[in-house]
PDB file of C-alpha atoms in Angstrom:
ATOM      1  CA  UNK I 160       7.256   5.816 -20.557  1.00 62.00           C
ATOM      2  CA  UNK I 161       8.042   2.709 -22.748  1.00 75.00           C
ATOM      3  CA  UNK I 162       6.619  -0.237 -21.634  1.00 91.00           C
ATOM      4  CA  UNK I 163       9.268  -2.590 -20.077  1.00 96.00           C
ATOM      5  CA  UNK I 164       7.181  -5.827 -20.503  1.00 97.00           C
ATOM      6  CA  UNK I 165       3.676  -6.509 -22.013  1.00 97.00           C
ATOM      7  CA  UNK I 166       1.938  -9.691 -21.560  1.00 96.00           C
ATOM      8  CA  UNK I 167      -1.038 -10.396 -24.206  1.00 96.00           C
ATOM      9  CA  UNK I 168      -2.673 -13.427 -23.653  1.00 96.00           C
ATOM     10  CA  UNK I 169      -0.218 -15.599 -21.500  1.00 96.00           C
ATOM     11  CA  UNK I 170      -1.075 -18.761 -19.717  1.00 95.00           C
ATOM     12  CA  UNK I 171       1.282 -20.846 -17.902  1.00 94.00           C
ATOM     13  CA  UNK I 172       0.529 -24.226 -15.694  1.00 92.00           C
ATOM     14  CA  UNK I 173       1.577 -27.235 -14.692  1.00 86.00           C
ATOM     15  CA  UNK I 174       0.183 -30.726 -15.667  1.00 81.00           C
ATOM     16  CA  UNK I 175      -3.537 -30.040 -14.919  1.00 81.00           C
ATOM     17  CA  UNK I 176      -3.423 -26.612 -12.957  1.00 88.00           C
ATOM     18  CA  UNK I 177      -3.214 -23.122 -14.694  1.00 90.00           C
ATOM     19  CA  UNK I 178      -0.978 -20.869 -12.557  1.00 93.00           C
ATOM     20  CA  UNK I 179      -1.020 -17.697 -14.869  1.00 95.00           C
ATOM     21  CA  UNK I 180      -3.907 -16.733 -16.785  1.00 94.00           C
ATOM     22  CA  UNK I 181      -2.648 -13.113 -18.241  1.00 94.00           C
ATOM     23  CA  UNK I 182      -5.291 -11.187 -20.447  1.00 93.00           C
ATOM     24  CA  UNK I 183      -3.217  -8.021 -20.779  1.00 94.00           C
ATOM     25  CA  UNK I 184      -0.664  -6.643 -18.692  1.00 94.00           C
ATOM     26  CA  UNK I 185       1.977  -3.793 -18.902  1.00 95.00           C
ATOM     27  CA  UNK I 186       4.836  -3.185 -16.997  1.00 95.00           C
ATOM     28  CA  UNK I 187       6.692   0.549 -18.047  1.00 93.00           C
ATOM     29  CA  UNK I 188      10.288   1.155 -17.893  1.00 94.00           C
ATOM     30  CA  UNK I 189      12.564   3.179 -15.217  1.00 93.00           C
ATOM     31  CA  UNK I 190      10.157   2.647 -12.769  1.00 94.00           C
ATOM     32  CA  UNK I 191       9.528   0.430  -9.423  1.00 95.00           C
ATOM     33  CA  UNK I 192       6.515  -1.898  -9.715  1.00 95.00           C
ATOM     34  CA  UNK I 193       4.565  -4.087  -6.886  1.00 93.00           C
ATOM     35  CA  UNK I 194       3.545  -7.731  -7.153  1.00 93.00           C
ATOM     36  CA  UNK I 195       0.717  -8.218  -4.370  1.00 88.00           C
ATOM     37  CA  UNK I 196      -0.967 -11.488  -3.924  1.00 83.00           C
ATOM     38  CA  UNK I 197      -0.566 -14.562  -1.447  1.00 81.00           C
ATOM     39  CA  UNK I 198       1.119 -17.768  -1.619  1.00 84.00           C
ATOM     40  CA  UNK I 199       0.144 -19.795  -4.426  1.00 84.00           C
ATOM     41  CA  UNK I 200      -1.028 -16.509  -6.607  1.00 87.00           C
ATOM     42  CA  UNK I 201       1.583 -16.812  -9.266  1.00 91.00           C
ATOM     43  CA  UNK I 202       3.830 -13.795  -7.933  1.00 92.00           C
ATOM     44  CA  UNK I 203       7.319 -16.552  -8.182  1.00 92.00           C
ATOM     45  CA  UNK I 204       5.742 -17.843 -11.734  1.00 94.00           C
ATOM     46  CA  UNK I 205       5.300 -14.662 -13.728  1.00 96.00           C
ATOM     47  CA  UNK I 206       9.028 -13.327 -12.066  1.00 96.00           C
ATOM     48  CA  UNK I 207      10.452 -16.427 -13.688  1.00 95.00           C
ATOM     49  CA  UNK I 208       8.643 -15.502 -17.212  1.00 96.00           C
ATOM     50  CA  UNK I 209      10.285 -11.985 -16.833  1.00 97.00           C
ATOM     51  CA  UNK I 210      13.698 -13.488 -15.757  1.00 96.00           C
ATOM     52  CA  UNK I 211      13.488 -15.447 -19.285  1.00 96.00           C
ATOM     53  CA  UNK I 212      13.831 -18.703 -17.344  1.00 94.00           C
ATOM     54  CA  UNK I 213      10.813 -19.985 -19.093  1.00 91.00           C
ATOM     55  CA  UNK I 214       8.471 -19.172 -21.983  1.00 92.00           C
ATOM     56  CA  UNK I 215       4.407 -19.049 -21.530  1.00 93.00           C
ATOM     57  CA  UNK I 216       2.952 -22.196 -23.178  1.00 92.00           C
ATOM     58  CA  UNK I 217       0.504 -19.568 -24.173  1.00 94.00           C
ATOM     59  CA  UNK I 218       0.641 -15.967 -25.533  1.00 95.00           C
ATOM     60  CA  UNK I 219       3.099 -13.080 -26.252  1.00 96.00           C
ATOM     61  CA  UNK I 220       5.521 -11.380 -24.369  1.00 96.00           C
ATOM     62  CA  UNK I 221       7.052  -8.232 -25.255  1.00 96.00           C
ATOM     63  CA  UNK I 222      10.473  -6.433 -23.755  1.00 96.00           C
ATOM     64  CA  UNK I 223      11.328  -3.059 -24.713  1.00 95.00           C
ATOM     65  CA  UNK I 224       9.265  -3.812 -27.593  1.00 93.00           C
ATOM     66  CA  UNK I 225      10.938  -6.751 -29.064  1.00 94.00           C
ATOM     67  CA  UNK I 226       9.006  -9.703 -29.376  1.00 95.00           C
ATOM     68  CA  UNK I 227      10.361 -12.632 -26.982  1.00 94.00           C
ATOM     69  CA  UNK I 228      11.106 -15.890 -28.832  1.00 89.00           C
ATOM     70  CA  UNK I 229      11.837 -19.173 -27.054  1.00 84.00           C
ATOM     71  CA  UNK I 230      15.161 -19.950 -28.952  1.00 85.00           C
ATOM     72  CA  UNK I 231      16.124 -16.365 -28.274  1.00 85.00           C
ATOM     73  CA  UNK I 232      15.657 -16.410 -24.041  1.00 90.00           C
ATOM     74  CA  UNK I 233      19.596 -16.056 -23.285  1.00 89.00           C
ATOM     75  CA  UNK I 234      20.258 -12.250 -25.226  1.00 89.00           C
ATOM     76  CA  UNK I 235      17.066 -11.223 -23.053  1.00 94.00           C
ATOM     77  CA  UNK I 236      18.180 -13.030 -19.669  1.00 93.00           C
ATOM     78  CA  UNK I 237      21.479 -11.284 -19.709  1.00 93.00           C
ATOM     79  CA  UNK I 238      19.520  -7.900 -19.206  1.00 95.00           C
ATOM     80  CA  UNK I 239      18.001  -9.091 -16.180  1.00 96.00           C
ATOM     81  CA  UNK I 240      18.981  -9.977 -12.269  1.00 95.00           C
ATOM     82  CA  UNK I 241      16.682 -12.396 -10.410  1.00 96.00           C
ATOM     83  CA  UNK I 242      16.876 -12.721  -6.768  1.00 95.00           C
ATOM     84  CA  UNK I 243      15.097 -15.656  -5.455  1.00 92.00           C
ATOM     85  CA  UNK I 244      13.336 -15.415  -2.203  1.00 88.00           C
ATOM     86  CA  UNK I 245      15.449 -18.561  -0.714  1.00 88.00           C
ATOM     87  CA  UNK I 246      18.830 -17.792  -2.565  1.00 89.00           C
ATOM     88  CA  UNK I 247      21.161 -20.906  -3.379  1.00 91.00           C
ATOM     89  CA  UNK I 248      24.480 -20.092  -2.967  1.00 93.00           C
ATOM     90  CA  UNK I 249      27.437 -22.169  -3.946  1.00 92.00           C
ATOM     91  CA  UNK I 250      30.492 -23.636  -1.690  1.00 91.00           C
ATOM     92  CA  UNK I 251      33.302 -21.169  -1.242  1.00 94.00           C
ATOM     93  CA  UNK I 252      33.511 -17.405  -0.418  1.00 96.00           C
ATOM     94  CA  UNK I 253      30.805 -14.682  -0.690  1.00 96.00           C
ATOM     95  CA  UNK I 254      33.545 -13.374  -3.156  1.00 96.00           C
ATOM     96  CA  UNK I 255      33.693 -16.641  -5.159  1.00 95.00           C
ATOM     97  CA  UNK I 256      29.605 -16.518  -5.383  1.00 95.00           C
ATOM     98  CA  UNK I 257      29.360 -13.259  -7.204  1.00 96.00           C
ATOM     99  CA  UNK I 258      32.558 -13.572  -9.372  1.00 95.00           C
ATOM    100  CA  UNK I 259      31.373 -16.908 -11.225  1.00 92.00           C
ATOM    101  CA  UNK I 260      28.919 -15.340 -13.440  1.00 91.00           C
ATOM    102  CA  UNK I 261      31.151 -12.469 -14.546  1.00 93.00           C
ATOM    103  CA  UNK I 262      33.545 -15.314 -15.295  1.00 91.00           C
ATOM    104  CA  UNK I 263      31.141 -16.906 -17.394  1.00 89.00           C
ATOM    105  CA  UNK I 264      30.954 -13.658 -19.411  1.00 89.00           C
ATOM    106  CA  UNK I 265      34.548 -14.078 -20.231  1.00 86.00           C
ATOM    107  CA  UNK I 266      35.128 -10.351 -18.394  1.00 90.00           C
ATOM    108  CA  UNK I 267      38.740  -9.894 -17.003  1.00 93.00           C
ATOM    109  CA  UNK I 268      40.017 -10.823 -13.494  1.00 94.00           C
ATOM    110  CA  UNK I 269      40.666  -7.086 -12.757  1.00 95.00           C
ATOM    111  CA  UNK I 270      37.015  -5.961 -14.048  1.00 96.00           C
ATOM    112  CA  UNK I 271      35.630  -9.022 -11.797  1.00 95.00           C
ATOM    113  CA  UNK I 272      37.375  -8.056  -8.666  1.00 96.00           C
ATOM    114  CA  UNK I 273      36.012  -4.277  -9.215  1.00 96.00           C
ATOM    115  CA  UNK I 274      32.559  -5.456 -10.301  1.00 96.00           C
ATOM    116  CA  UNK I 275      32.180  -7.790  -7.136  1.00 96.00           C
ATOM    117  CA  UNK I 276      33.574  -4.996  -4.576  1.00 96.00           C
ATOM    118  CA  UNK I 277      31.360  -2.769  -5.691  1.00 95.00           C
ATOM    119  CA  UNK I 278      28.187  -5.126  -5.490  1.00 95.00           C
ATOM    120  CA  UNK I 279      29.529  -5.420  -2.170  1.00 95.00           C
ATOM    121  CA  UNK I 280      29.744  -1.949  -1.407  1.00 94.00           C
ATOM    122  CA  UNK I 281      26.058  -1.220  -3.089  1.00 92.00           C
ATOM    123  CA  UNK I 282      24.459  -3.867  -0.651  1.00 92.00           C
ATOM    124  CA  UNK I 283      26.500  -2.749   2.439  1.00 91.00           C
ATOM    125  CA  UNK I 284      28.790  -5.929   2.981  1.00 93.00           C
ATOM    126  CA  UNK I 285      32.102  -4.889   1.815  1.00 93.00           C
ATOM    127  CA  UNK I 286      33.705  -7.008   4.709  1.00 94.00           C
ATOM    128  CA  UNK I 287      31.782 -10.051   3.802  1.00 94.00           C
ATOM    129  CA  UNK I 288      34.414 -10.955   0.465  1.00 94.00           C
ATOM    130  CA  UNK I 289      36.186 -13.707   2.301  1.00 95.00           C
ATOM    131  CA  UNK I 290      33.172 -15.194   4.269  1.00 95.00           C
ATOM    132  CA  UNK I 291      32.464 -18.728   3.687  1.00 95.00           C
ATOM    133  CA  UNK I 292      28.824 -18.414   2.238  1.00 93.00           C
ATOM    134  CA  UNK I 293      27.421 -21.653   4.030  1.00 92.00           C
ATOM    135  CA  UNK I 294      28.120 -19.883   7.203  1.00 93.00           C
ATOM    136  CA  UNK I 295      25.792 -16.575   6.485  1.00 92.00           C
ATOM    137  CA  UNK I 296      22.545 -15.989   8.208  1.00 89.00           C
ATOM    138  CA  UNK I 297      19.431 -15.721   5.891  1.00 86.00           C
ATOM    139  CA  UNK I 298      19.295 -12.149   5.751  1.00 86.00           C
ATOM    140  CA  UNK I 299      22.981 -12.122   4.974  1.00 90.00           C
ATOM    141  CA  UNK I 300      22.518 -14.541   1.929  1.00 91.00           C
ATOM    142  CA  UNK I 301      19.986 -12.818   0.671  1.00 90.00           C
ATOM    143  CA  UNK I 302      22.280  -9.647   0.588  1.00 92.00           C
ATOM    144  CA  UNK I 303      24.922 -11.692  -1.296  1.00 95.00           C
ATOM    145  CA  UNK I 304      22.463 -12.719  -3.577  1.00 94.00           C
ATOM    146  CA  UNK I 305      21.621  -9.214  -4.436  1.00 94.00           C
ATOM    147  CA  UNK I 306      24.994  -7.982  -4.879  1.00 95.00           C
ATOM    148  CA  UNK I 307      25.371 -11.163  -7.490  1.00 96.00           C
ATOM    149  CA  UNK I 308      22.774  -9.884  -9.327  1.00 96.00           C
ATOM    150  CA  UNK I 309      23.713  -6.206  -9.407  1.00 95.00           C
ATOM    151  CA  UNK I 310      27.561  -7.630 -10.453  1.00 95.00           C
ATOM    152  CA  UNK I 311      26.149  -8.377 -13.668  1.00 94.00           C
ATOM    153  CA  UNK I 312      24.713  -4.846 -14.195  1.00 94.00           C
ATOM    154  CA  UNK I 313      20.947  -5.747 -15.499  1.00 95.00           C
ATOM    155  CA  UNK I 314      18.725  -3.327 -16.508  1.00 95.00           C
ATOM    156  CA  UNK I 315      15.814  -4.716 -15.047  1.00 97.00           C
ATOM    157  CA  UNK I 316      16.211  -6.374 -11.352  1.00 97.00           C
ATOM    158  CA  UNK I 317      13.530  -8.843 -10.046  1.00 97.00           C
ATOM    159  CA  UNK I 318      13.545  -9.376  -6.313  1.00 97.00           C
ATOM    160  CA  UNK I 319      10.813 -12.454  -4.747  1.00 95.00           C
ATOM    161  CA  UNK I 320       9.571 -11.260  -1.542  1.00 93.00           C
ATOM    162  CA  UNK I 321      13.052  -9.151  -0.639  1.00 92.00           C
ATOM    163  CA  UNK I 322      12.402  -7.998   2.516  1.00 89.00           C
ATOM    164  CA  UNK I 323      10.960 -11.263   4.483  1.00 83.00           C
ATOM    165  CA  UNK I 324      14.390 -12.340   5.953  1.00 75.00           C
ATOM    166  CA  UNK I 325      15.468  -8.725   6.536  1.00 82.00           C
ATOM    167  CA  UNK I 326      15.432  -6.544   9.959  1.00 84.00           C
ATOM    168  CA  UNK I 327      13.885  -3.018   9.508  1.00 84.00           C
ATOM    169  CA  UNK I 328      17.549  -1.214   9.032  1.00 87.00           C
ATOM    170  CA  UNK I 329      18.072  -3.319   6.438  1.00 87.00           C
ATOM    171  CA  UNK I 330      14.755  -2.818   4.993  1.00 88.00           C
ATOM    172  CA  UNK I 331      15.591   0.646   5.125  1.00 88.00           C
ATOM    173  CA  UNK I 332      18.501   0.286   3.468  1.00 90.00           C
ATOM    174  CA  UNK I 333      17.384  -1.960   0.585  1.00 92.00           C
ATOM    175  CA  UNK I 334      14.544   0.864   0.359  1.00 92.00           C
ATOM    176  CA  UNK I 335      17.354   3.443  -0.808  1.00 91.00           C
ATOM    177  CA  UNK I 336      19.109   0.999  -3.099  1.00 93.00           C
ATOM    178  CA  UNK I 337      16.145   0.236  -4.800  1.00 94.00           C
ATOM    179  CA  UNK I 338      14.995   4.021  -5.205  1.00 92.00           C
ATOM    180  CA  UNK I 339      18.965   4.589  -6.275  1.00 91.00           C
ATOM    181  CA  UNK I 340      18.561   1.774  -9.085  1.00 92.00           C
ATOM    182  CA  UNK I 341      15.532   3.351 -10.911  1.00 93.00           C
ATOM    183  CA  UNK I 342      16.046   7.129 -10.146  1.00 88.00           C
ATOM    184  CA  UNK I 343      20.165   7.396 -10.466  1.00 80.00           C
ATOM    185  CA  UNK I 344      20.347   4.454 -13.332  1.00 78.00           C
ATOM    186  CA  UNK I 345      17.523   4.853 -14.903  1.00 84.00           C
ATOM    187  CA  UNK I 346      16.499   1.054 -14.467  1.00 94.00           C
ATOM    188  CA  UNK I 347      13.608  -0.903 -13.396  1.00 96.00           C
ATOM    189  CA  UNK I 348      12.767  -2.815 -10.479  1.00 97.00           C
ATOM    190  CA  UNK I 349      10.051  -5.380  -9.857  1.00 97.00           C
ATOM    191  CA  UNK I 350       9.732  -7.028  -6.616  1.00 97.00           C
ATOM    192  CA  UNK I 351       7.087  -9.294  -4.947  1.00 95.00           C
ATOM    193  CA  UNK I 352       5.427  -9.207  -1.607  1.00 91.00           C
ATOM    194  CA  UNK I 353       2.768  -9.560   0.740  1.00 84.00           C
ATOM    195  CA  UNK I 354       3.111  -6.544   2.853  1.00 81.00           C
ATOM    196  CA  UNK I 355       0.456  -4.048   1.093  1.00 75.00           C
ATOM    197  CA  UNK I 356       1.732  -0.934   3.159  1.00 72.00           C
ATOM    198  CA  UNK I 357       5.425  -1.576   2.159  1.00 82.00           C
ATOM    199  CA  UNK I 358       3.746  -2.043  -1.796  1.00 84.00           C
ATOM    200  CA  UNK I 359       2.366   1.023  -1.736  1.00 77.00           C
ATOM    201  CA  UNK I 360       5.068   3.274  -0.067  1.00 78.00           C
ATOM    202  CA  UNK I 361       7.686   2.348  -2.190  1.00 87.00           C
ATOM    203  CA  UNK I 362       6.343   1.357  -5.785  1.00 89.00           C
ATOM    204  CA  UNK I 363       5.156   3.512  -8.445  1.00 88.00           C
ATOM    205  CA  UNK I 364       2.754   0.839  -9.381  1.00 88.00           C
ATOM    206  CA  UNK I 365       0.837  -2.016  -7.357  1.00 87.00           C
ATOM    207  CA  UNK I 366      -0.818  -4.945  -9.231  1.00 88.00           C
ATOM    208  CA  UNK I 367      -2.539  -7.559  -7.409  1.00 86.00           C
ATOM    209  CA  UNK I 368      -2.651 -11.302  -8.503  1.00 88.00           C
ATOM    210  CA  UNK I 369      -5.130 -13.539  -7.707  1.00 84.00           C
ATOM    211  CA  UNK I 370      -5.566 -17.129  -8.527  1.00 84.00           C
ATOM    212  CA  UNK I 371      -2.917 -16.504 -11.128  1.00 89.00           C
ATOM    213  CA  UNK I 372      -5.210 -13.352 -13.078  1.00 88.00           C
ATOM    214  CA  UNK I 373      -3.823  -9.812 -12.712  1.00 88.00           C
ATOM    215  CA  UNK I 374      -5.974  -7.294 -10.838  1.00 79.00           C
ATOM    216  CA  UNK I 375      -6.116  -3.820 -10.668  1.00 69.00           C
ATOM    217  CA  UNK I 376      -8.200  -3.215  -7.939  1.00 58.00           C
ATOM    218  CA  UNK I 377      -6.623  -2.124  -4.512  1.00 59.00           C
ATOM    219  CA  UNK I 378      -6.518  -5.590  -2.731  1.00 64.00           C
ATOM    220  CA  UNK I 379      -6.227  -3.878   0.720  1.00 74.00           C
ATOM    221  CA  UNK I 380      -9.668  -4.634   1.233  1.00 85.00           C
ATOM    222  CA  UNK I 381      -9.910  -8.549   0.005  1.00 83.00           C
ATOM    223  CA  UNK I 382     -12.530 -10.897   1.148  1.00 89.00           C
ATOM    224  CA  UNK I 383     -13.453 -14.777   0.329  1.00 87.00           C
ATOM    225  CA  UNK I 384     -17.111 -15.905   0.514  1.00 90.00           C
ATOM    226  CA  UNK I 385     -19.784 -16.672  -1.426  1.00 90.00           C
ATOM    227  CA  UNK I 386     -22.596 -15.206  -3.466  1.00 89.00           C
ATOM    228  CA  UNK I 387     -25.997 -15.701  -2.128  1.00 88.00           C
ATOM    229  CA  UNK I 388     -28.476 -13.689  -4.076  1.00 86.00           C
ATOM    230  CA  UNK I 389     -27.471 -10.397  -3.584  1.00 87.00           C
ATOM    231  CA  UNK I 390     -25.075 -10.830  -0.905  1.00 91.00           C
ATOM    232  CA  UNK I 391     -21.769 -11.502  -0.495  1.00 93.00           C
ATOM    233  CA  UNK I 392     -21.152 -14.004   2.578  1.00 93.00           C
ATOM    234  CA  UNK I 393     -17.869 -14.109   4.058  1.00 93.00           C
ATOM    235  CA  UNK I 394     -16.950 -16.191   7.347  1.00 91.00           C
ATOM    236  CA  UNK I 395     -17.590 -13.180   9.543  1.00 94.00           C
ATOM    237  CA  UNK I 396     -19.912 -10.873   7.725  1.00 95.00           C
ATOM    238  CA  UNK I 397     -22.672 -10.347   4.881  1.00 94.00           C
ATOM    239  CA  UNK I 398     -22.073  -7.433   2.495  1.00 94.00           C
ATOM    240  CA  UNK I 399     -24.651  -6.110  -0.073  1.00 91.00           C
ATOM    241  CA  UNK I 400     -23.885  -6.406  -3.660  1.00 89.00           C
ATOM    242  CA  UNK I 401     -24.771  -4.494  -6.482  1.00 85.00           C
ATOM    243  CA  UNK I 402     -27.644  -6.104  -8.245  1.00 80.00           C
ATOM    244  CA  UNK I 403     -26.080  -7.089 -11.209  1.00 79.00           C
ATOM    245  CA  UNK I 404     -23.718  -9.340  -9.680  1.00 75.00           C
ATOM    246  CA  UNK I 405     -24.796 -12.951  -9.862  1.00 74.00           C
ATOM    247  CA  UNK I 406     -21.305 -15.102  -8.875  1.00 78.00           C
ATOM    248  CA  UNK I 407     -17.703 -14.824  -7.629  1.00 78.00           C
ATOM    249  CA  UNK I 408     -15.700 -16.205  -4.872  1.00 81.00           C
ATOM    250  CA  UNK I 409     -13.419 -13.035  -3.738  1.00 83.00           C
ATOM    251  CA  UNK I 410     -14.295  -9.091  -3.440  1.00 86.00           C
ATOM    252  CA  UNK I 411     -12.268  -6.345  -3.401  1.00 84.00           C
ATOM    253  CA  UNK I 412     -13.149  -2.433  -1.508  1.00 88.00           C
ATOM    254  CA  UNK I 413     -11.416   0.392  -2.756  1.00 83.00           C
ATOM    255  CA  UNK I 414      -9.777   1.668   0.526  1.00 85.00           C
ATOM    256  CA  UNK I 415     -10.850   5.072  -0.762  1.00 82.00           C
ATOM    257  CA  UNK I 416     -14.511   4.543  -1.276  1.00 88.00           C
ATOM    258  CA  UNK I 417     -15.122   3.822   2.308  1.00 92.00           C
ATOM    259  CA  UNK I 418     -16.669   6.428   4.247  1.00 93.00           C
ATOM    260  CA  UNK I 419     -15.401   6.755   8.241  1.00 93.00           C
ATOM    261  CA  UNK I 420     -17.914   7.889  10.735  1.00 94.00           C
ATOM    262  CA  UNK I 421     -18.083   7.903  14.691  1.00 92.00           C
ATOM    263  CA  UNK I 422     -21.835   7.434  14.694  1.00 90.00           C
ATOM    264  CA  UNK I 423     -24.265   5.397  12.523  1.00 89.00           C
ATOM    265  CA  UNK I 424     -25.181   7.161   9.099  1.00 89.00           C
ATOM    266  CA  UNK I 425     -28.181   7.563   7.655  1.00 86.00           C
ATOM    267  CA  UNK I 426     -27.506   7.413   3.855  1.00 86.00           C
ATOM    268  CA  UNK I 427     -27.726   5.200   0.599  1.00 87.00           C
ATOM    269  CA  UNK I 428     -24.572   3.472   1.653  1.00 91.00           C
ATOM    270  CA  UNK I 429     -26.025  -0.078   2.007  1.00 90.00           C
ATOM    271  CA  UNK I 430     -23.027  -1.874   3.710  1.00 94.00           C
ATOM    272  CA  UNK I 431     -22.194  -0.460   7.645  1.00 95.00           C
ATOM    273  CA  UNK I 432     -20.221  -2.125  10.190  1.00 96.00           C
ATOM    274  CA  UNK I 433     -19.482  -0.880  13.706  1.00 96.00           C
ATOM    275  CA  UNK I 434     -15.861  -1.769  14.537  1.00 96.00           C
ATOM    276  CA  UNK I 435     -12.911  -0.524  16.417  1.00 97.00           C
ATOM    277  CA  UNK I 436      -9.854   1.249  14.922  1.00 96.00           C
ATOM    278  CA  UNK I 437      -6.725  -1.159  15.208  1.00 96.00           C
ATOM    279  CA  UNK I 438      -4.301   0.715  13.646  1.00 93.00           C
ATOM    280  CA  UNK I 439      -3.637   4.352  11.998  1.00 93.00           C
ATOM    281  CA  UNK I 440      -0.381   5.143   9.580  1.00 86.00           C
ATOM    282  CA  UNK I 441       0.701   7.512   6.897  1.00 81.00           C
ATOM    283  CA  UNK I 442       0.401   6.512   3.839  1.00 72.00           C
ATOM    284  CA  UNK I 443       2.066   8.667   0.500  1.00 65.00           C
ATOM    285  CA  UNK I 444       0.802  12.004   2.080  1.00 74.00           C
ATOM    286  CA  UNK I 445      -2.501  10.255   3.126  1.00 81.00           C
ATOM    287  CA  UNK I 446      -3.493   8.216   6.055  1.00 88.00           C
ATOM    288  CA  UNK I 447      -4.335   4.678   6.464  1.00 88.00           C
ATOM    289  CA  UNK I 448      -6.987   3.709   9.214  1.00 93.00           C
ATOM    290  CA  UNK I 449      -7.532  -0.072  10.278  1.00 94.00           C
ATOM    291  CA  UNK I 450     -10.844  -1.103  11.471  1.00 96.00           C
ATOM    292  CA  UNK I 451     -11.741  -4.366  13.060  1.00 96.00           C
ATOM    293  CA  UNK I 452     -15.387  -4.927  12.463  1.00 95.00           C
ATOM    294  CA  UNK I 453     -16.052  -8.595  11.880  1.00 94.00           C
ATOM    295  CA  UNK I 454     -13.289  -8.378   8.771  1.00 95.00           C
ATOM    296  CA  UNK I 455     -10.715  -6.435   8.814  1.00 94.00           C
ATOM    297  CA  UNK I 456     -11.157  -3.032   6.474  1.00 95.00           C
ATOM    298  CA  UNK I 457      -8.415  -0.490   5.688  1.00 92.00           C
ATOM    299  CA  UNK I 458      -9.444   2.855   4.801  1.00 91.00           C
ATOM    300  CA  UNK I 459      -7.722   5.967   3.054  1.00 87.00           C
ATOM    301  CA  UNK I 460      -8.588   9.278   4.331  1.00 89.00           C
ATOM    302  CA  UNK I 461      -6.633  12.729   4.470  1.00 88.00           C
ATOM    303  CA  UNK I 462      -5.044  14.053   7.461  1.00 89.00           C
ATOM    304  CA  UNK I 463      -8.022  16.823   7.713  1.00 91.00           C
ATOM    305  CA  UNK I 464     -10.645  14.363   7.802  1.00 91.00           C
ATOM    306  CA  UNK I 465      -8.696  12.231  10.442  1.00 90.00           C
ATOM    307  CA  UNK I 466      -8.460  15.698  12.679  1.00 90.00           C
ATOM    308  CA  UNK I 467     -12.168  16.466  11.477  1.00 91.00           C
ATOM    309  CA  UNK I 468     -13.438  12.893  12.883  1.00 92.00           C
ATOM    310  CA  UNK I 469     -11.251  12.761  15.929  1.00 91.00           C
ATOM    311  CA  UNK I 470     -10.231   9.470  15.303  1.00 90.00           C
ATOM    312  CA  UNK I 471      -7.779   7.597  17.794  1.00 92.00           C
ATOM    313  CA  UNK I 472      -6.599   4.264  17.967  1.00 93.00           C
ATOM    314  CA  UNK I 473      -8.609   1.946  20.198  1.00 93.00           C
ATOM    315  CA  UNK I 474     -11.794   3.996  19.362  1.00 94.00           C
ATOM    316  CA  UNK I 475     -14.895   2.835  18.015  1.00 94.00           C
ATOM    317  CA  UNK I 476     -16.225   3.570  14.616  1.00 95.00           C
ATOM    318  CA  UNK I 477     -18.326   2.784  11.624  1.00 95.00           C
ATOM    319  CA  UNK I 478     -17.151   1.537   8.485  1.00 96.00           C
ATOM    320  CA  UNK I 479     -19.621   2.529   5.305  1.00 95.00           C
ATOM    321  CA  UNK I 480     -20.097   2.168   1.582  1.00 94.00           C
ATOM    322  CA  UNK I 481     -21.952   1.846  -1.108  1.00 92.00           C
ATOM    323  CA  UNK I 482     -22.287  -1.551  -2.819  1.00 89.00           C
ATOM    324  CA  UNK I 483     -20.955  -0.221  -5.980  1.00 85.00           C
ATOM    325  CA  UNK I 484     -17.614   0.724  -4.231  1.00 87.00           C
ATOM    326  CA  UNK I 485     -16.983  -3.650  -4.612  1.00 85.00           C
ATOM    327  CA  UNK I 486     -15.203  -5.173  -7.382  1.00 80.00           C
ATOM    328  CA  UNK I 487     -15.916  -8.752  -7.517  1.00 78.00           C
ATOM    329  CA  UNK I 488     -12.907 -10.817  -8.403  1.00 71.00           C
TER     330      UNK I 488
END
């Protein structure tokens, strides 16, 4: 695979606050990438850099093998479509909103009409062309913004929290569109989300952002707290750490390295917590079991393990893991 974006020693901030501090990041072309993170983690700022709406204050961004210079942003920007979490629509009709960007590119009237109609059909709102933009619901406005981006025929589509205002039918429809855009058109999609399960199901690669830094550790079990000796204390539980860790405010635990049991185990695993199963879900051929045990733990197991353990929703179960399964962030 070819690298779509490469970031090296990139930093960006506002006044005295650093929003992004990325040592190295590489995103592959012709793929779907999900950016996970809480509010304020830097996801939207990173999308703005990917959309070439701004330049990093330090570091280098490479796009399709070409170094991005601040004075050449427009030429790169034309290859990218960005759909904001809260898209801004102009006065006028849906057709007018989608057509405007095409007119700025001096495209013929006939071709403008064709591209607008095609884009509306792609997102499933062909009948909306003459509707007033200010009469749309949040979900409808998001579809119009998506059609507006698609009409410009970008090779990269950037979506900021694209599923937040959609019902389940619209989410399924957008999933199909994203897969079509990548698999059939050979393009790339990067989207931000809070939904770890959806990200894992849809994306080829899932990356986490924590306080502006890229984290490749799974973020399904991300806990805040403080280190006290060889213990990491959250507000609800104490977790045994490896002896070499002396600081850190957040930890992540790989869900595939957690062992589930129906009884307490006698083993070398230093961390064991009894809880109750609150969710069992399918995830890319495996099973995710969510257990409330002081903190909420997400565990990935096989279907065979689920059957052998005889686990059911609402039952008691034990979460067990070694201290080496932890990563301090």
